[in-house]
Amino acid sequence: KKRTFLQAHAERTRRKGEALSPQERQNRILSYMASKTSVTTSQCISINQCTRYTASQDLKALVEADKVNKLGAAKNIIYILK
């Protein structure tokens, strides 16, 4: 079975036994977006190996910090770099 980019990225950067801080999670999201230009909540869950709630809160914080734009509504939301 071939690994996806997100699975490989998560395995490379995940530190076992340590929870990531909100700033670390947000930086990982921004790093991913620098190469892919956009991200969804599901992709953030895979990148940071976190819950949907945590991923949503991290993306909300990035929008409020004016680092990303939110496009779409409900289940069709993507986030792009400003």
Short mmCIF file of N, CA and C in Angstrom, two decimals, residues 33-59:
data_model
loop_
_atom_site.label_atom_id
_atom_site.label_comp_id
_atom_site.label_asym_id
_atom_site.label_seq_id
_atom_site.Cartn_x
_atom_site.Cartn_y
_atom_site.Cartn_z
N MET A 33 0.74 24.42 3.61
CA MET A 33 0.09 25.32 2.66
C MET A 33 1.10 26.00 1.74
N ALA A 34 2.31 26.20 2.20
CA ALA A 34 3.34 26.83 1.36
C ALA A 34 3.64 25.97 0.14
N SER A 35 3.52 24.65 0.29
CA SER A 35 3.80 23.78 -0.85
C SER A 35 2.54 23.41 -1.65
N LYS A 36 1.40 23.39 -0.99
CA LYS A 36 0.15 22.96 -1.64
C LYS A 36 -0.83 24.10 -1.89
N THR A 37 -0.61 25.26 -1.37
CA THR A 37 -1.42 26.48 -1.50
C THR A 37 -2.78 26.45 -0.78
N SER A 38 -3.37 25.30 -0.57
CA SER A 38 -4.65 25.26 0.14
C SER A 38 -4.68 24.04 1.05
N VAL A 39 -5.63 24.06 1.99
CA VAL A 39 -5.77 22.95 2.93
C VAL A 39 -7.21 22.85 3.38
N THR A 40 -7.63 21.65 3.74
CA THR A 40 -8.96 21.43 4.31
C THR A 40 -8.80 21.01 5.76
N THR A 41 -9.89 20.98 6.48
CA THR A 41 -9.85 20.54 7.87
C THR A 41 -9.37 19.09 7.96
N SER A 42 -9.83 18.25 7.05
CA SER A 42 -9.42 16.85 7.05
C SER A 42 -7.92 16.70 6.85
N GLN A 43 -7.35 17.52 5.98
CA GLN A 43 -5.90 17.48 5.78
C GLN A 43 -5.16 17.92 7.03
N CYS A 44 -5.70 18.91 7.74
CA CYS A 44 -5.07 19.36 9.00
C CYS A 44 -5.10 18.26 10.05
N ILE A 45 -6.16 17.49 10.08
CA ILE A 45 -6.26 16.37 11.01
C ILE A 45 -5.12 15.38 10.73
N SER A 46 -4.87 15.10 9.47
CA SER A 46 -3.80 14.18 9.09
C SER A 46 -2.42 14.76 9.36
N ILE A 47 -2.23 16.02 9.05
CA ILE A 47 -0.93 16.66 9.25
C ILE A 47 -0.53 16.64 10.72
N ASN A 48 -1.46 16.99 11.60
CA ASN A 48 -1.14 17.14 13.02
C ASN A 48 -1.60 15.98 13.89
N GLN A 49 -2.26 15.00 13.29
CA GLN A 49 -2.79 13.86 14.02
C GLN A 49 -3.58 14.34 15.24
N CYS A 50 -4.59 15.16 14.97
CA CYS A 50 -5.40 15.75 16.03
C CYS A 50 -6.88 15.52 15.72
N THR A 51 -7.73 16.01 16.60
CA THR A 51 -9.17 15.87 16.41
C THR A 51 -9.68 16.93 15.42
N ARG A 52 -10.89 16.71 14.93
CA ARG A 52 -11.51 17.68 14.02
C ARG A 52 -11.70 19.03 14.73
N TYR A 53 -12.07 19.00 16.01
CA TYR A 53 -12.26 20.23 16.77
C TYR A 53 -10.94 21.01 16.84
N THR A 54 -9.85 20.34 17.18
CA THR A 54 -8.55 21.00 17.28
C THR A 54 -8.12 21.58 15.94
N ALA A 55 -8.31 20.81 14.87
CA ALA A 55 -7.94 21.30 13.54
C ALA A 55 -8.77 22.53 13.17
N SER A 56 -10.05 22.50 13.47
CA SER A 56 -10.93 23.64 13.18
C SER A 56 -10.51 24.87 13.98
N GLN A 57 -10.16 24.68 15.24
CA GLN A 57 -9.72 25.79 16.08
C GLN A 57 -8.41 26.39 15.58
N ASP A 58 -7.49 25.53 15.14
CA ASP A 58 -6.21 26.02 14.59
C ASP A 58 -6.45 26.84 13.32
N LEU A 59 -7.32 26.35 12.45
CA LEU A 59 -7.61 27.09 11.21
C LEU A 59 -8.33 28.40 11.51
#
